[in-house]
Short mmCIF file of N, CA, C and O and ligand atoms in Angstrom, two decimals:
data_model
loop_
_atom_site.label_atom_id
_atom_site.label_comp_id
_atom_site.label_asym_id
_atom_site.label_seq_id
_atom_site.Cartn_x
_atom_site.Cartn_y
_atom_site.Cartn_z
N MET P 1 14.07 9.22 11.85
CA MET P 1 12.83 8.98 12.57
C MET P 1 12.24 7.65 12.16
O MET P 1 11.82 7.47 11.04
N SER P 2 12.24 6.70 13.07
CA SER P 2 11.73 5.38 12.71
C SER P 2 10.50 5.02 13.53
O SER P 2 10.00 3.92 13.44
N SER P 3 10.00 5.95 14.29
CA SER P 3 8.93 5.60 15.22
C SER P 3 7.62 5.27 14.52
O SER P 3 6.77 4.62 15.09
N ASP P 4 7.47 5.71 13.27
CA ASP P 4 6.21 5.39 12.60
C ASP P 4 6.34 4.21 11.65
O ASP P 4 5.49 3.96 10.82
N LEU P 5 7.43 3.45 11.79
CA LEU P 5 7.60 2.25 10.97
C LEU P 5 6.65 1.16 11.45
O LEU P 5 6.62 0.82 12.63
N LEU P 6 5.87 0.63 10.53
CA LEU P 6 4.90 -0.41 10.86
C LEU P 6 5.45 -1.77 10.47
O LEU P 6 6.01 -1.93 9.39
N ASP P 7 5.28 -2.75 11.33
CA ASP P 7 5.59 -4.12 10.94
C ASP P 7 4.29 -4.85 10.63
O ASP P 7 3.20 -4.27 10.67
N ALA P 8 4.41 -6.13 10.28
CA ALA P 8 3.24 -6.88 9.85
C ALA P 8 2.16 -6.90 10.93
O ALA P 8 0.97 -6.74 10.64
N ALA P 9 2.59 -7.08 12.15
CA ALA P 9 1.62 -7.14 13.25
C ALA P 9 0.88 -5.81 13.39
O ALA P 9 -0.34 -5.78 13.57
N ALA P 10 1.63 -4.72 13.27
CA ALA P 10 1.02 -3.40 13.42
C ALA P 10 0.05 -3.12 12.27
O ALA P 10 -1.00 -2.51 12.46
N LEU P 11 0.40 -3.59 11.09
CA LEU P 11 -0.47 -3.37 9.93
C LEU P 11 -1.76 -4.18 10.07
O LEU P 11 -2.85 -3.67 9.82
N ARG P 12 -1.62 -5.44 10.51
CA ARG P 12 -2.83 -6.25 10.74
C ARG P 12 -3.70 -5.61 11.81
O ARG P 12 -4.92 -5.55 11.69
N GLN P 13 -3.03 -5.15 12.84
CA GLN P 13 -3.74 -4.51 13.94
C GLN P 13 -4.56 -3.31 13.44
O GLN P 13 -5.69 -3.07 13.86
N ALA P 14 -3.96 -2.57 12.50
CA ALA P 14 -4.62 -1.38 11.98
C ALA P 14 -5.91 -1.73 11.26
O ALA P 14 -6.81 -0.90 11.12
N CYS P 15 -6.00 -2.97 10.78
CA CYS P 15 -7.19 -3.38 10.02
C CYS P 15 -8.30 -3.89 10.91
O CYS P 15 -9.41 -4.10 10.43
N THR P 16 -8.02 -4.12 12.16
CA THR P 16 -9.04 -4.69 13.02
C THR P 16 -9.87 -3.59 13.66
O THR P 16 -9.42 -2.46 13.81
N GLY P 17 -11.07 -3.93 14.03
CA GLY P 17 -11.89 -3.01 14.76
C GLY P 17 -12.68 -2.06 13.89
O GLY P 17 -13.52 -1.33 14.36
N ARG P 18 -12.38 -2.06 12.59
CA ARG P 18 -13.15 -1.20 11.71
C ARG P 18 -13.72 -2.07 10.60
O ARG P 18 -12.99 -2.74 9.89
N ALA P 19 -15.02 -2.06 10.48
CA ALA P 19 -15.64 -2.86 9.44
C ALA P 19 -15.30 -2.27 8.08
O ALA P 19 -15.45 -1.07 7.87
N ALA P 20 -14.81 -3.11 7.19
CA ALA P 20 -14.56 -2.64 5.83
C ALA P 20 -15.87 -2.68 5.07
O ALA P 20 -16.35 -3.72 4.66
N THR P 21 -16.46 -1.53 4.94
CA THR P 21 -17.73 -1.43 4.23
C THR P 21 -17.45 -1.16 2.76
O THR P 21 -16.35 -0.75 2.41
N PRO P 22 -18.44 -1.39 1.91
CA PRO P 22 -18.21 -1.07 0.50
C PRO P 22 -17.77 0.38 0.37
O PRO P 22 -18.34 1.27 1.00
N CYS P 23 -16.75 0.60 -0.42
CA CYS P 23 -16.12 1.91 -0.40
C CYS P 23 -16.97 2.97 -1.08
O CYS P 23 -17.56 2.75 -2.12
N THR P 24 -17.01 4.13 -0.46
CA THR P 24 -17.72 5.25 -1.04
C THR P 24 -16.76 6.34 -1.49
O THR P 24 -17.17 7.37 -1.98
N CYS P 25 -15.46 6.13 -1.29
CA CYS P 25 -14.54 7.19 -1.65
C CYS P 25 -14.12 7.08 -3.12
O CYS P 25 -14.37 6.09 -3.78
N ALA P 26 -13.50 8.11 -3.59
CA ALA P 26 -13.25 8.25 -5.03
C ALA P 26 -12.28 7.21 -5.57
O ALA P 26 -12.21 6.99 -6.78
N LEU P 27 -11.54 6.57 -4.71
CA LEU P 27 -10.58 5.59 -5.19
C LEU P 27 -11.25 4.36 -5.78
O LEU P 27 -10.72 3.73 -6.68
N GLY P 28 -12.41 4.01 -5.24
CA GLY P 28 -13.07 2.79 -5.67
C GLY P 28 -12.33 1.58 -5.14
O GLY P 28 -11.49 1.68 -4.28
N ALA P 29 -12.66 0.43 -5.71
CA ALA P 29 -12.02 -0.80 -5.29
C ALA P 29 -10.58 -0.82 -5.79
O ALA P 29 -10.32 -0.43 -6.93
N CYS P 30 -9.68 -1.23 -4.96
CA CYS P 30 -8.28 -1.26 -5.38
C CYS P 30 -7.59 -2.49 -4.80
O CYS P 30 -6.72 -2.36 -3.95
N PRO P 31 -7.99 -3.65 -5.26
CA PRO P 31 -7.43 -4.88 -4.71
C PRO P 31 -6.04 -5.21 -5.22
O PRO P 31 -5.36 -6.05 -4.65
N GLY P 32 -5.59 -4.58 -6.29
CA GLY P 32 -4.34 -5.04 -6.89
C GLY P 32 -3.44 -3.93 -7.39
O GLY P 32 -3.10 -3.89 -8.56
N TRP P 33 -3.06 -3.04 -6.52
CA TRP P 33 -2.14 -1.94 -6.87
C TRP P 33 -2.65 -1.15 -8.06
O TRP P 33 -2.02 -1.09 -9.12
N GLU P 34 -3.82 -0.56 -7.86
CA GLU P 34 -4.41 0.26 -8.92
C GLU P 34 -3.62 1.55 -9.07
O GLU P 34 -3.18 2.15 -8.10
N SER P 35 -3.50 1.97 -10.32
CA SER P 35 -2.92 3.25 -10.62
C SER P 35 -3.98 4.33 -10.40
O SER P 35 -5.14 4.13 -10.75
N PHE P 36 -3.61 5.44 -9.80
CA PHE P 36 -4.60 6.50 -9.58
C PHE P 36 -3.93 7.85 -9.74
O PHE P 36 -2.72 7.97 -9.65
N THR P 37 -4.75 8.84 -9.96
CA THR P 37 -4.23 10.20 -10.03
C THR P 37 -4.53 10.91 -8.72
O THR P 37 -5.48 10.57 -8.02
N GLU P 38 -3.70 11.86 -8.41
CA GLU P 38 -3.76 12.50 -7.10
C GLU P 38 -5.14 13.08 -6.79
O GLU P 38 -5.57 13.13 -5.64
N ASP P 39 -5.87 13.51 -7.80
CA ASP P 39 -7.19 14.11 -7.54
C ASP P 39 -8.21 13.09 -7.07
O ASP P 39 -9.27 13.46 -6.57
N ARG P 40 -7.90 11.80 -7.23
CA ARG P 40 -8.82 10.78 -6.72
C ARG P 40 -8.47 10.37 -5.30
O ARG P 40 -9.20 9.60 -4.67
N TRP P 41 -7.36 10.84 -4.80
CA TRP P 41 -6.97 10.46 -3.44
C TRP P 41 -7.86 11.18 -2.44
O TRP P 41 -7.95 12.41 -2.46
N PRO P 42 -8.54 10.43 -1.57
CA PRO P 42 -9.51 11.06 -0.66
C PRO P 42 -8.82 11.74 0.52
O PRO P 42 -9.05 11.39 1.68
N GLY P 43 -8.00 12.71 0.22
CA GLY P 43 -7.13 13.36 1.19
C GLY P 43 -7.69 13.61 2.57
O GLY P 43 -7.18 13.06 3.55
N PRO P 44 -8.74 14.44 2.69
CA PRO P 44 -9.21 14.81 4.03
C PRO P 44 -9.75 13.64 4.83
O PRO P 44 -9.77 13.70 6.05
N SER P 45 -10.20 12.59 4.16
CA SER P 45 -10.83 11.50 4.91
C SER P 45 -9.87 10.35 5.19
O SER P 45 -10.25 9.36 5.80
N VAL P 46 -8.63 10.46 4.74
CA VAL P 46 -7.67 9.41 5.10
C VAL P 46 -6.64 9.95 6.08
O VAL P 46 -6.25 11.12 6.03
N GLN P 47 -6.23 9.06 6.93
CA GLN P 47 -5.30 9.40 7.98
C GLN P 47 -4.06 8.55 7.79
O GLN P 47 -4.16 7.34 7.61
N ARG P 48 -2.90 9.18 7.81
CA ARG P 48 -1.68 8.42 7.64
C ARG P 48 -1.37 7.64 8.91
O ARG P 48 -1.37 8.20 10.01
N LEU P 49 -1.12 6.35 8.77
CA LEU P 49 -0.84 5.51 9.93
C LEU P 49 0.65 5.38 10.18
O LEU P 49 1.08 5.27 11.32
N GLY P 50 1.42 5.35 9.12
CA GLY P 50 2.85 5.16 9.26
C GLY P 50 3.42 4.67 7.95
O GLY P 50 2.74 4.70 6.91
N THR P 51 4.65 4.22 7.99
CA THR P 51 5.31 3.79 6.77
C THR P 51 5.75 2.34 6.89
O THR P 51 5.92 1.83 8.00
N LEU P 52 5.89 1.68 5.75
CA LEU P 52 6.45 0.34 5.72
C LEU P 52 7.90 0.39 5.25
O LEU P 52 8.56 -0.63 5.17
N ARG P 53 8.34 1.57 4.89
CA ARG P 53 9.69 1.71 4.36
C ARG P 53 10.68 1.84 5.51
O ARG P 53 10.61 2.80 6.29
N ASP P 54 11.56 0.89 5.61
CA ASP P 54 12.54 0.87 6.67
C ASP P 54 13.59 1.94 6.40
O ASP P 54 14.32 1.86 5.42
N PRO P 55 13.69 2.94 7.27
CA PRO P 55 14.63 4.03 7.03
C PRO P 55 16.09 3.56 7.08
O PRO P 55 16.98 4.27 6.62
N ALA P 56 16.32 2.38 7.60
CA ALA P 56 17.69 1.86 7.68
C ALA P 56 18.13 1.28 6.34
O ALA P 56 19.30 0.99 6.13
N VAL P 57 17.18 1.08 5.43
CA VAL P 57 17.49 0.50 4.12
C VAL P 57 17.54 1.61 3.08
O VAL P 57 16.56 2.30 2.85
N ASP P 58 18.70 1.79 2.46
CA ASP P 58 18.86 2.87 1.49
C ASP P 58 18.03 2.62 0.24
O ASP P 58 17.32 3.50 -0.23
N GLU P 59 18.15 1.43 -0.29
CA GLU P 59 17.51 1.12 -1.56
C GLU P 59 16.70 -0.16 -1.40
O GLU P 59 17.23 -1.25 -1.51
N PRO P 60 15.40 -0.03 -1.11
CA PRO P 60 14.59 -1.24 -0.90
C PRO P 60 14.59 -2.12 -2.15
O PRO P 60 14.63 -1.61 -3.26
N THR P 61 14.57 -3.41 -1.94
CA THR P 61 14.65 -4.35 -3.06
C THR P 61 13.46 -4.20 -4.00
O THR P 61 12.37 -3.80 -3.60
N LEU P 62 13.71 -4.50 -5.28
CA LEU P 62 12.63 -4.52 -6.28
C LEU P 62 12.09 -5.93 -6.45
O LEU P 62 11.20 -6.17 -7.27
N GLN P 63 12.62 -6.85 -5.69
CA GLN P 63 12.17 -8.23 -5.77
C GLN P 63 10.76 -8.34 -5.21
O GLN P 63 10.42 -7.69 -4.22
N GLU P 64 9.94 -9.16 -5.85
CA GLU P 64 8.58 -9.39 -5.37
C GLU P 64 8.49 -10.76 -4.71
O GLU P 64 9.40 -11.57 -4.85
N PHE P 65 7.40 -11.00 -4.05
CA PHE P 65 7.22 -12.23 -3.27
C PHE P 65 5.93 -12.91 -3.71
O PHE P 65 4.84 -12.42 -3.41
N HIS P 66 6.08 -14.00 -4.45
CA HIS P 66 4.90 -14.67 -5.00
C HIS P 66 5.03 -16.19 -4.88
O HIS P 66 5.10 -16.89 -5.89
N PRO P 67 5.03 -16.69 -3.68
CA PRO P 67 5.20 -18.14 -3.52
C PRO P 67 4.06 -18.94 -4.13
O PRO P 67 4.23 -20.10 -4.50
N GLY P 68 2.89 -18.33 -4.26
CA GLY P 68 1.74 -19.06 -4.79
C GLY P 68 1.52 -18.85 -6.27
O GLY P 68 0.46 -19.14 -6.80
N GLY P 69 2.51 -18.29 -6.97
CA GLY P 69 2.38 -18.10 -8.41
C GLY P 69 1.55 -16.88 -8.79
O GLY P 69 1.12 -16.75 -9.93
N THR P 70 1.31 -15.98 -7.82
CA THR P 70 0.58 -14.76 -8.13
C THR P 70 1.50 -13.78 -8.85
O THR P 70 2.69 -14.01 -8.97
N ARG P 71 0.93 -12.69 -9.31
CA ARG P 71 1.71 -11.66 -9.98
C ARG P 71 1.51 -10.33 -9.28
O ARG P 71 0.66 -10.20 -8.40
N TYR P 72 2.28 -9.34 -9.73
CA TYR P 72 2.24 -8.01 -9.11
C TYR P 72 0.83 -7.52 -8.84
O TYR P 72 0.50 -7.08 -7.74
N GLY P 73 -0.04 -7.57 -9.83
CA GLY P 73 -1.38 -7.00 -9.70
C GLY P 73 -2.44 -7.97 -9.23
O GLY P 73 -3.61 -7.62 -9.22
N SER P 74 -2.05 -9.17 -8.83
CA SER P 74 -3.05 -10.14 -8.41
C SER P 74 -3.70 -9.72 -7.11
O SER P 74 -3.00 -9.40 -6.15
N PRO P 75 -5.04 -9.73 -7.06
CA PRO P 75 -5.71 -9.38 -5.81
C PRO P 75 -5.38 -10.36 -4.68
O PRO P 75 -5.49 -10.00 -3.51
N ASP P 76 -4.97 -11.58 -5.04
CA ASP P 76 -4.66 -12.55 -4.00
C ASP P 76 -3.15 -12.66 -3.73
O ASP P 76 -2.70 -13.55 -3.03
N ALA P 77 -2.37 -11.74 -4.28
CA ALA P 77 -0.94 -11.74 -4.00
C ALA P 77 -0.70 -11.37 -2.55
O ALA P 77 -1.39 -10.51 -2.00
N PRO P 78 0.26 -12.03 -1.90
CA PRO P 78 0.53 -11.69 -0.51
C PRO P 78 1.10 -10.28 -0.38
O PRO P 78 1.73 -9.76 -1.30
N LEU P 79 0.85 -9.68 0.77
CA LEU P 79 1.44 -8.37 1.08
C LEU P 79 2.68 -8.64 1.93
O LEU P 79 2.61 -8.70 3.16
N ALA P 80 3.79 -8.81 1.24
CA ALA P 80 5.04 -9.13 1.92
C ALA P 80 5.80 -7.84 2.18
O ALA P 80 6.29 -7.20 1.25
N LEU P 81 5.85 -7.45 3.43
CA LEU P 81 6.30 -6.10 3.74
C LEU P 81 7.75 -5.84 3.41
O LEU P 81 8.15 -4.70 3.19
N GLU P 82 8.56 -6.90 3.33
CA GLU P 82 9.97 -6.66 3.04
C GLU P 82 10.26 -6.69 1.55
O GLU P 82 11.40 -6.50 1.13
N PHE P 83 9.24 -6.95 0.75
CA PHE P 83 9.44 -7.05 -0.68
C PHE P 83 8.72 -5.92 -1.40
O PHE P 83 7.85 -5.25 -0.83
N PHE P 84 9.06 -5.77 -2.68
CA PHE P 84 8.43 -4.76 -3.52
C PHE P 84 6.98 -5.16 -3.79
O PHE P 84 6.73 -6.33 -4.04
N PRO P 85 6.03 -4.23 -3.84
CA PRO P 85 6.23 -2.81 -3.57
C PRO P 85 5.89 -2.37 -2.14
O PRO P 85 5.99 -1.18 -1.85
N CYS P 86 5.53 -3.33 -1.29
CA CYS P 86 5.18 -2.93 0.09
C CYS P 86 6.32 -2.20 0.78
O CYS P 86 6.09 -1.31 1.61
N ASN P 87 7.55 -2.56 0.40
CA ASN P 87 8.70 -2.00 1.12
C ASN P 87 8.92 -0.52 0.85
O ASN P 87 9.84 0.08 1.38
N ARG P 88 8.11 0.09 0.00
CA ARG P 88 8.20 1.54 -0.18
C ARG P 88 6.86 2.24 0.00
O ARG P 88 6.65 3.35 -0.48
N CYS P 89 5.96 1.58 0.72
CA CYS P 89 4.62 2.13 0.90
C CYS P 89 4.47 2.89 2.22
O CYS P 89 5.13 2.58 3.19
N ASP P 90 3.52 3.81 2.19
CA ASP P 90 2.99 4.36 3.43
C ASP P 90 1.59 3.77 3.61
O ASP P 90 0.90 3.47 2.64
N ALA P 91 1.18 3.62 4.86
CA ALA P 91 -0.13 3.06 5.17
C ALA P 91 -1.08 4.16 5.61
O ALA P 91 -0.68 5.08 6.33
N TYR P 92 -2.31 4.06 5.16
CA TYR P 92 -3.35 5.05 5.47
C TYR P 92 -4.62 4.34 5.88
O TYR P 92 -4.89 3.22 5.45
N ALA P 93 -5.41 5.02 6.68
CA ALA P 93 -6.73 4.52 7.04
C ALA P 93 -7.77 5.46 6.47
O ALA P 93 -7.66 6.68 6.63
N CYS P 94 -8.77 4.90 5.78
CA CYS P 94 -9.86 5.73 5.25
C CYS P 94 -10.97 5.77 6.29
O CYS P 94 -11.48 4.74 6.70
N ASN P 95 -11.33 6.96 6.68
CA ASN P 95 -12.38 7.11 7.69
C ASN P 95 -13.76 6.93 7.12
O ASN P 95 -14.72 6.77 7.85
N ARG P 96 -13.87 6.98 5.81
CA ARG P 96 -15.20 6.84 5.21
C ARG P 96 -15.59 5.39 5.07
O ARG P 96 -16.69 4.99 5.44
N CYS P 97 -14.71 4.57 4.51
CA CYS P 97 -15.10 3.19 4.24
C CYS P 97 -14.45 2.21 5.21
O CYS P 97 -14.77 1.04 5.20
N GLY P 98 -13.52 2.67 6.03
CA GLY P 98 -12.92 1.78 7.00
C GLY P 98 -11.78 0.94 6.46
O GLY P 98 -11.26 0.08 7.17
N ARG P 99 -11.39 1.18 5.23
CA ARG P 99 -10.30 0.37 4.68
C ARG P 99 -8.95 0.89 5.15
O ARG P 99 -8.77 2.06 5.45
N THR P 100 -8.00 -0.03 5.16
CA THR P 100 -6.60 0.36 5.31
C THR P 100 -5.98 0.30 3.92
O THR P 100 -6.19 -0.66 3.18
N LEU P 101 -5.26 1.34 3.56
CA LEU P 101 -4.71 1.46 2.22
C LEU P 101 -3.19 1.59 2.26
O LEU P 101 -2.64 2.23 3.16
N LEU P 102 -2.55 0.99 1.29
CA LEU P 102 -1.12 1.19 1.10
C LEU P 102 -0.92 1.97 -0.19
O LEU P 102 -1.56 1.68 -1.19
N ARG P 103 -0.05 2.96 -0.15
CA ARG P 103 0.24 3.67 -1.39
C ARG P 103 1.73 3.95 -1.54
O ARG P 103 2.45 4.09 -0.56
N TYR P 104 2.16 3.97 -2.78
CA TYR P 104 3.53 4.36 -3.07
C TYR P 104 3.52 5.00 -4.45
O TYR P 104 2.51 4.99 -5.16
N THR P 105 4.63 5.58 -4.80
CA THR P 105 4.72 6.26 -6.08
C THR P 105 5.89 5.68 -6.87
O THR P 105 6.99 5.54 -6.35
N GLU P 106 5.60 5.32 -8.11
CA GLU P 106 6.65 4.86 -9.01
C GLU P 106 7.14 6.05 -9.81
O GLU P 106 6.34 6.80 -10.35
N TYR P 107 8.45 6.18 -9.88
CA TYR P 107 9.02 7.27 -10.64
C TYR P 107 9.67 6.71 -11.90
O TYR P 107 10.61 5.94 -11.83
N GLY P 108 9.13 7.09 -13.04
CA GLY P 108 9.75 6.71 -14.30
C GLY P 108 10.54 7.89 -14.82
O GLY P 108 10.68 8.92 -14.16
N GLY P 109 11.06 7.75 -16.02
CA GLY P 109 11.85 8.82 -16.59
C GLY P 109 11.03 10.09 -16.77
O GLY P 109 11.48 11.19 -16.48
N TYR P 110 9.80 9.93 -17.22
CA TYR P 110 8.99 11.10 -17.57
C TYR P 110 7.64 11.10 -16.90
O TYR P 110 6.74 11.81 -17.29
N TYR P 111 7.48 10.26 -15.90
CA TYR P 111 6.16 10.18 -15.28
C TYR P 111 6.29 9.82 -13.81
O TYR P 111 7.32 9.30 -13.37
N VAL P 112 5.28 10.11 -13.04
CA VAL P 112 5.12 9.50 -11.73
C VAL P 112 3.80 8.76 -11.76
O VAL P 112 2.84 9.18 -12.41
N ASP P 113 3.79 7.64 -11.10
CA ASP P 113 2.62 6.77 -11.13
C ASP P 113 2.28 6.41 -9.69
O ASP P 113 3.06 5.77 -9.01
N HIS P 114 1.13 6.89 -9.24
CA HIS P 114 0.69 6.58 -7.89
C HIS P 114 -0.04 5.24 -7.90
O HIS P 114 -0.87 5.00 -8.78
N ARG P 115 0.26 4.41 -6.93
CA ARG P 115 -0.38 3.10 -6.86
C ARG P 115 -0.96 2.90 -5.47
O ARG P 115 -0.36 3.30 -4.47
N VAL P 116 -2.12 2.24 -5.44
CA VAL P 116 -2.76 2.02 -4.15
C VAL P 116 -3.31 0.60 -4.10
O VAL P 116 -3.73 0.03 -5.12
N ARG P 117 -3.28 0.03 -2.93
CA ARG P 117 -3.90 -1.27 -2.71
C ARG P 117 -4.52 -1.29 -1.33
O ARG P 117 -3.92 -0.80 -0.36
N GLU P 118 -5.73 -1.86 -1.27
CA GLU P 118 -6.35 -1.99 0.05
C GLU P 118 -5.78 -3.22 0.76
O GLU P 118 -5.38 -4.18 0.12
N VAL P 119 -5.74 -3.15 2.06
CA VAL P 119 -5.10 -4.21 2.84
C VAL P 119 -6.13 -5.21 3.32
O VAL P 119 -7.10 -4.85 3.98
N ASP P 120 -5.90 -6.46 2.96
CA ASP P 120 -6.63 -7.56 3.59
C ASP P 120 -5.66 -8.16 4.62
O ASP P 120 -4.60 -8.68 4.24
N PRO P 121 -6.01 -8.05 5.90
CA PRO P 121 -5.05 -8.49 6.92
C PRO P 121 -4.61 -9.94 6.75
O PRO P 121 -3.52 -10.31 7.16
N LYS P 122 -5.44 -10.76 6.12
CA LYS P 122 -5.06 -12.16 5.91
C LYS P 122 -3.92 -12.29 4.92
O LYS P 122 -3.26 -13.32 4.86
N GLN P 123 -3.70 -11.25 4.12
CA GLN P 123 -2.65 -11.34 3.11
C GLN P 123 -1.31 -10.76 3.57
O GLN P 123 -0.33 -10.82 2.86
N VAL P 124 -1.31 -10.20 4.75
CA VAL P 124 -0.06 -9.60 5.25
C VAL P 124 0.87 -10.71 5.75
O VAL P 124 0.47 -11.52 6.58
N VAL P 125 2.07 -10.74 5.22
CA VAL P 125 3.03 -11.76 5.66
C VAL P 125 4.35 -11.09 6.07
O VAL P 125 4.62 -9.96 5.70
ZN1 ZN K 201 -12.65 4.95 1.50
#
């Protein structure tokens, strides 16, 4: 099923038309892939928009995209959909604050780590 795969244009589109107001949901500000626990995820008020993970790719690359010298957690790092970690994210819309959110889960040997970042459409490449 690839019908819910979002490309850059679709992701930018998802951010338009809704004013991003200061967030009132439990996640708080998340400009740079914040780690969060599942109990902070505002489940009922977020709507899943689709995925950025291409089902045709078995193992998405772990390579990151930082042409401007940014790092993984930089709030100004580009959101490069074909690179890590966007390439394993699902996209959500928060109905409370109007933000578009990307989330994915890192699996370590003994832990899972949920990460979230809010989408600034200007950073989508
Ligand atoms: Zn919110």
